[in-house]
XYZ file of C-alpha atoms in Angstrom:
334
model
C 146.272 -166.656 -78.455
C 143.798 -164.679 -80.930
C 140.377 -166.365 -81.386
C 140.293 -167.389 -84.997
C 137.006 -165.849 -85.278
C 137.800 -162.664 -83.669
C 140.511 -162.411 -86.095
C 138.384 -162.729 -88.756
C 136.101 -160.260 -87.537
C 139.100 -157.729 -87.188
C 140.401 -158.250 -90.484
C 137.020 -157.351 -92.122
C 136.936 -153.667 -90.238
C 134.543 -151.683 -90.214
C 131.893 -152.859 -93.033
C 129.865 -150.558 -95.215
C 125.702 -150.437 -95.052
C 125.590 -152.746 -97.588
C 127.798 -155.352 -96.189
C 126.305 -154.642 -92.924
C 122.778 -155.267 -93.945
C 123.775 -158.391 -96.168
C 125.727 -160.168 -93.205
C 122.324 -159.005 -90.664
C 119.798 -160.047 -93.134
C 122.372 -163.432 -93.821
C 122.242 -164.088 -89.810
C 118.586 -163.727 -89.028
C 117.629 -165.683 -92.148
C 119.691 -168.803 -90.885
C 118.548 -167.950 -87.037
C 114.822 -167.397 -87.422
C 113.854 -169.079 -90.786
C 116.008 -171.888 -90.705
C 116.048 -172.285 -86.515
C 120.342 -172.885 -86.734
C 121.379 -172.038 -83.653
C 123.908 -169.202 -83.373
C 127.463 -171.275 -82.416
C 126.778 -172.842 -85.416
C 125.912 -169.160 -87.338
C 128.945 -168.501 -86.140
C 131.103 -171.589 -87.624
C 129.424 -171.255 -91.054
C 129.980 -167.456 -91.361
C 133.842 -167.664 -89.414
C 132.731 -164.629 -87.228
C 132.262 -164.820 -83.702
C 129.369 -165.811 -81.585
C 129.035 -161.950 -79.827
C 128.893 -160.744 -83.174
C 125.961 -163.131 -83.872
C 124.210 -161.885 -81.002
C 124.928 -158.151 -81.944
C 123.731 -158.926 -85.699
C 120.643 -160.691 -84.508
C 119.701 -157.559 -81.722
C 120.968 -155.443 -84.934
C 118.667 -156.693 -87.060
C 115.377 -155.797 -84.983
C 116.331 -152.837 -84.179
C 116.517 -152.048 -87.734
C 113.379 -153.573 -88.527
C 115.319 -156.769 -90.664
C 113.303 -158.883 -88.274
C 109.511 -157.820 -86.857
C 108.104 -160.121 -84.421
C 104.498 -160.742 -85.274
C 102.191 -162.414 -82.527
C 99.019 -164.453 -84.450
C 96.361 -165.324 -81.893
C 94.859 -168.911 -82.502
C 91.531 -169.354 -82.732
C 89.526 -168.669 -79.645
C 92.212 -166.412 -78.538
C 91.013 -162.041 -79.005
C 93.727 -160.461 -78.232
C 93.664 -157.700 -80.298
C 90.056 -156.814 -79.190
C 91.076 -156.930 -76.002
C 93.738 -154.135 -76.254
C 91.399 -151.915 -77.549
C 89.175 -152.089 -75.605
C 91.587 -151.812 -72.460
C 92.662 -148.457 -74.380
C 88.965 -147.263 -75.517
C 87.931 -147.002 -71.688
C 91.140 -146.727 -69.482
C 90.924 -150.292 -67.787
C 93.471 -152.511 -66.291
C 92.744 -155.573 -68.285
C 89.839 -157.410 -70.407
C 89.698 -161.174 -71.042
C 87.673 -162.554 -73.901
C 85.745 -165.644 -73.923
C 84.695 -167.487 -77.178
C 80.949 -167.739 -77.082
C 80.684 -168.110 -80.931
C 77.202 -166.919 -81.968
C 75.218 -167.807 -78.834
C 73.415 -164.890 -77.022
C 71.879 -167.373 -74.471
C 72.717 -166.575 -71.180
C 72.843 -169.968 -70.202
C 75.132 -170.617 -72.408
C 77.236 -167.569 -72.015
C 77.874 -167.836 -67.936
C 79.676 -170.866 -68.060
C 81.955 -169.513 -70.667
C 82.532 -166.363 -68.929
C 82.991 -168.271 -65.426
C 85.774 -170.392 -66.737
C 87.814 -167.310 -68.353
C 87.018 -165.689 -64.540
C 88.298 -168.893 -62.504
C 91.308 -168.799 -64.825
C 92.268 -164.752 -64.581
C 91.681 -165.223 -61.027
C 93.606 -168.435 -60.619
C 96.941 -166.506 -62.648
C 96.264 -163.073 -60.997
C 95.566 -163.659 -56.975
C 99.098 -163.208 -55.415
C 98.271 -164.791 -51.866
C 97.621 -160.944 -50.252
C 94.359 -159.677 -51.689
C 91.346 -158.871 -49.810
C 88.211 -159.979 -52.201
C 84.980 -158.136 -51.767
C 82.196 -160.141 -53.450
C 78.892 -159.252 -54.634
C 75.973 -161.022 -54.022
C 75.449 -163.388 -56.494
C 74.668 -163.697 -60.142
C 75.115 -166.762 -62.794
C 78.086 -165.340 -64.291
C 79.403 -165.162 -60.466
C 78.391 -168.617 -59.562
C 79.529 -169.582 -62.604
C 83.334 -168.363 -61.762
C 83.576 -169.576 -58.059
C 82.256 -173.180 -59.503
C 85.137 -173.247 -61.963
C 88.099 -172.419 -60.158
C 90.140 -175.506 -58.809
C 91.405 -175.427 -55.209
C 95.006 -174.631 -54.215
C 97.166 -175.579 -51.593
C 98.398 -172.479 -50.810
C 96.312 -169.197 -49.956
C 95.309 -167.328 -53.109
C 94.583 -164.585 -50.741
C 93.970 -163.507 -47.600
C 89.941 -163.182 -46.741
C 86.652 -162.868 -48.804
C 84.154 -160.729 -47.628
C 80.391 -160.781 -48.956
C 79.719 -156.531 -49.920
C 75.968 -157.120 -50.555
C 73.172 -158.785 -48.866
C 71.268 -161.676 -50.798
C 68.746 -160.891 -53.317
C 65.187 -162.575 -53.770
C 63.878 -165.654 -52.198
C 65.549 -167.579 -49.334
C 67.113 -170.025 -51.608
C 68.514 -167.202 -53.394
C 70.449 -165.846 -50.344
C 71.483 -169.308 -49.727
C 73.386 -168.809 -53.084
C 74.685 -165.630 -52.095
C 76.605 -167.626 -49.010
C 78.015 -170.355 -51.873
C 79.411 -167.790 -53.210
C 81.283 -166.944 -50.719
C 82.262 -169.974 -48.851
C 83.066 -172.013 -53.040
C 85.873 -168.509 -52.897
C 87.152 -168.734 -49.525
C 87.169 -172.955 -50.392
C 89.397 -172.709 -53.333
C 91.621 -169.887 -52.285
C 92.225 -171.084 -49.033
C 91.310 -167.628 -47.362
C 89.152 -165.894 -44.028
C 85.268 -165.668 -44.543
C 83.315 -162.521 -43.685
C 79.882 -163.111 -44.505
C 76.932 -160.263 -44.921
C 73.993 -162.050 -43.601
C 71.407 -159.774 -43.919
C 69.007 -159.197 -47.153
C 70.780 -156.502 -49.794
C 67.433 -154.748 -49.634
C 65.643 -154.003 -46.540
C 61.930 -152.575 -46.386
C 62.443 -149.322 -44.950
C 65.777 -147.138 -43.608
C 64.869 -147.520 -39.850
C 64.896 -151.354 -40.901
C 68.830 -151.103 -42.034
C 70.049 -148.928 -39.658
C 68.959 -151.299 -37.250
C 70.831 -154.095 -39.236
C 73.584 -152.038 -39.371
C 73.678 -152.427 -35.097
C 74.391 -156.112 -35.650
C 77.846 -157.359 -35.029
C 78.234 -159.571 -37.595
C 76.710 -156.799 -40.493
C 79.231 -154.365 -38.751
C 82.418 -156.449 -39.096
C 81.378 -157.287 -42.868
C 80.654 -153.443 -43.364
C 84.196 -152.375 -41.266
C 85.687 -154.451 -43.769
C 85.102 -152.684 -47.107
C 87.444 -150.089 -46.955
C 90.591 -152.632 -46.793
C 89.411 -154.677 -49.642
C 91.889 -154.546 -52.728
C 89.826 -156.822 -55.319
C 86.408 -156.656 -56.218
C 84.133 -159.560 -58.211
C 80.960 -157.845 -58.996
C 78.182 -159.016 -62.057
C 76.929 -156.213 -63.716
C 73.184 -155.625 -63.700
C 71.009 -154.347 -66.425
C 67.435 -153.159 -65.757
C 65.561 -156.037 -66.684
C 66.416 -158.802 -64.837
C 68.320 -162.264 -65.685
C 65.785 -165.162 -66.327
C 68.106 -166.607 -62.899
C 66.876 -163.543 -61.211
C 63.580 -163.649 -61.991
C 63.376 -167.034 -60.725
C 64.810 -166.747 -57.875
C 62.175 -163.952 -56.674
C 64.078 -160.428 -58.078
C 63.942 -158.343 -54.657
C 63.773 -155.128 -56.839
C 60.180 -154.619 -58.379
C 58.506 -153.945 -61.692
C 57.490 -150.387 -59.838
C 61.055 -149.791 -58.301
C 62.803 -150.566 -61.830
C 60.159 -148.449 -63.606
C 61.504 -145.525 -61.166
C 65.049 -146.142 -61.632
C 63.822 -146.256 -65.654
C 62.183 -142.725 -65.544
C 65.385 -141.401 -63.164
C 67.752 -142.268 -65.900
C 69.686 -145.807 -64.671
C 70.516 -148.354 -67.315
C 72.161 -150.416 -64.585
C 73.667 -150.913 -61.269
C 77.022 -152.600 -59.803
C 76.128 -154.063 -56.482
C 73.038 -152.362 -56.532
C 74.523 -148.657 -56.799
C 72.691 -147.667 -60.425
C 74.253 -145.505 -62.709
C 72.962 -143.906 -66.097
C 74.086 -144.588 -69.641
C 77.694 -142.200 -69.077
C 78.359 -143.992 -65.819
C 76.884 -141.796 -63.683
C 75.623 -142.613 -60.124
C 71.669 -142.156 -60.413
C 70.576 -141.100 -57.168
C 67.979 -143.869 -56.173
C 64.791 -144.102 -53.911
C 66.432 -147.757 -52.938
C 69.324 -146.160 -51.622
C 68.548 -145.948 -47.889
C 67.028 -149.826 -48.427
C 70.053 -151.267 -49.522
C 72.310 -153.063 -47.482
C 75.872 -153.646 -48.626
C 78.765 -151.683 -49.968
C 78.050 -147.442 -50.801
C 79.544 -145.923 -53.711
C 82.451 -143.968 -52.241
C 84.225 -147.638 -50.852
C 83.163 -149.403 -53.722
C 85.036 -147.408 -56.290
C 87.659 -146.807 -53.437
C 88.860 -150.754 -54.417
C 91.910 -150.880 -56.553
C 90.738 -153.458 -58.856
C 87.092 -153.983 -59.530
C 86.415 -156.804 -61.978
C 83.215 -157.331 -63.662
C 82.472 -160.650 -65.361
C 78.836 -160.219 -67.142
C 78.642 -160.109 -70.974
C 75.246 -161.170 -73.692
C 73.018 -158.212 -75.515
C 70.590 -157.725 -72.759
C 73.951 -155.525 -70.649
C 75.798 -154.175 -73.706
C 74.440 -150.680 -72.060
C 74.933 -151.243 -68.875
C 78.265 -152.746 -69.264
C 79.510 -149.857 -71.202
C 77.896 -147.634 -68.329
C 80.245 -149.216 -65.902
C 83.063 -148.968 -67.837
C 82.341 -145.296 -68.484
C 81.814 -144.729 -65.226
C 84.965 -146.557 -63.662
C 82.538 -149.035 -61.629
C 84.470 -151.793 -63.341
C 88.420 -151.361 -64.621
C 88.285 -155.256 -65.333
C 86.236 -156.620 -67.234
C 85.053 -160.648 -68.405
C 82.983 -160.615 -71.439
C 82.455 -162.279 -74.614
C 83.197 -161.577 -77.983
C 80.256 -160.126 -79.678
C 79.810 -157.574 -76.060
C 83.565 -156.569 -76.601
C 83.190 -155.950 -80.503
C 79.910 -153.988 -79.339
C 82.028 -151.804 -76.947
C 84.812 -151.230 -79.220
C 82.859 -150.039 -81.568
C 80.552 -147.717 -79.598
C 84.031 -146.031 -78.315
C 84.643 -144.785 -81.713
């Protein structure tokens, strides 16, 4: 028995364009402007449902119908895809920080757009290298909600703490908040990221525990790194900034704008040889941009430089920012 419909369809033949483009523009009218569902598109024009599908597919590929996405409020998607294409990088999320420039106010903004990338992103295999810590960091780790399952499979520390005791005490929150919420193995660094002399690190370096954090690097797949300008964060400076006034006016003079896990780079992203280098204790240039992904959360005026250094450089291919840093790197890629 012939299908009413399909008979229909048959005894029409072969239409003209006109015809064609009345019925398509007829059928996506009543699908997407009028949300009628297309069994009933079918009923009300006697064709059949295929054909309904075929108009509707028809009908894009013609350019009848153009999906438009419109980003609510809060939402920078647009920005965001530039940016990804102005500097080569895997991905950028956007947080809404309105006006503010205050750090203060920025790090918990940029933490919770972190904790949430991370949270949609960690498949349960990745090896996480973390840098010592930083507001923005502590700011990310704090906002992320545990999981039942494991986000991933270990966390290792790829920088010594920074500053005053209470500082590296941070460093190991860090850590342990990650390997809490992700359900994953702890390898801690516990060792200061900058030492007083090179005899002083290679002698660290001796120490089983350093070791196994240091044999670790190469495997990592994900890295969560702050970017650091050359004047330091108010939290830094509070906490007792290991790196002095003299050192940064050195790094100044030697052309560094600002450093990813303490490996300083210039204003195209590239590596300044440092008089710190031998003094630092934690991951080396080579197996840092060795990691697959390397996301940096950091964002406010006082880094625009230095985060468009990093990008520049390929320190970072991620990036967590805020609004008013991302319009400022768009534009300087013009």
């Amino acid at each position: 028995m012939v299908n009413p419909m399909e008979a229909g369809d048959a005894a029409a033949g072969v239409f003209t364009t006109s015809e064609d483009t009345r019925l398509m523009t007829k059928v996506a009218r009543l699908y997407h402007e009028q949300g009628v569902r297309q069994p009933e598109i079918a009923k009300r024009l006697n064709i059949s449902q295929p054909r309904v599908s075929r108009l509707l597919k028809k009908a894009v590929a013609t350019g009848i119908v153009r999906t438009t996405v419109v980003a609510p409020r809060g939402v920078f998607a647009e920005i965001e895809d530039e940016v990804e294409q102005r500097y080569g990088l895997q991905e950028v999320v956007v947080a809404d920080t309105g006006e503010e420039d205050d750090e203060f106010v920025i790090a918990p903004a940029l933490g919770a757009a972190a904790a949430f990338y991370l949270e949609t992103t960690l498949t349960g295999g990745e090896r996480i290298g973390v840098s010592s810590w930083s507001s923005t960091l502590l700011a990310t780790v704090d906002s992320m909600r545990p999981r039942n399952s494991h986000e991933c499979e270990s966390v290792v520390q790829v920088l010594g703490g920074l500053g005053q005791p209470s500082a590296q005490a941070r460093a190991t929150h860090l850590v342990g908040r990650l390997v809490q919420v992700t359900g994953a193995k702890a390898t801690y660094l516990p060792a200061p990221g900058l030492v007083t002399s090179d005899a002083t690190r290679r002698a660290l370096l001796k120490e089983d525990s350093i070791a196994q954090a240091i044999d670790a690097f190469p495997e990592l797949t994900v890295l969560l790194a702050g970017i650091g300008s050359l004047l330091p964060s108010a939290l830094l400076r509070a906490s007792g900034n290991a790196v002095s006034t003299e050192d940064e006016e050195r790094l100044r003079e030697a052309g560094a704008v600002g450093d990813v896990c303490m490996r300083y780079f210039d204003a195209e992203g590239k590596p300044v040889k440092s008089h710190l280098d031998n003094r630092i204790l934690g991951i080396d240039n080579a197996a840092l941009l060795a990691i697959p992904r390397r996301i940096g959360v950091a964002g406010g005026r006082r880094k625009h430089e230095a985060i468009r250094a990093a990008l520049l450089g390929g320190w970072i291919n991620t990036l967590v920012t805020d609004s008013a840093t991302a319009a400022y790197l768009r534009d300087a890629a013009r």
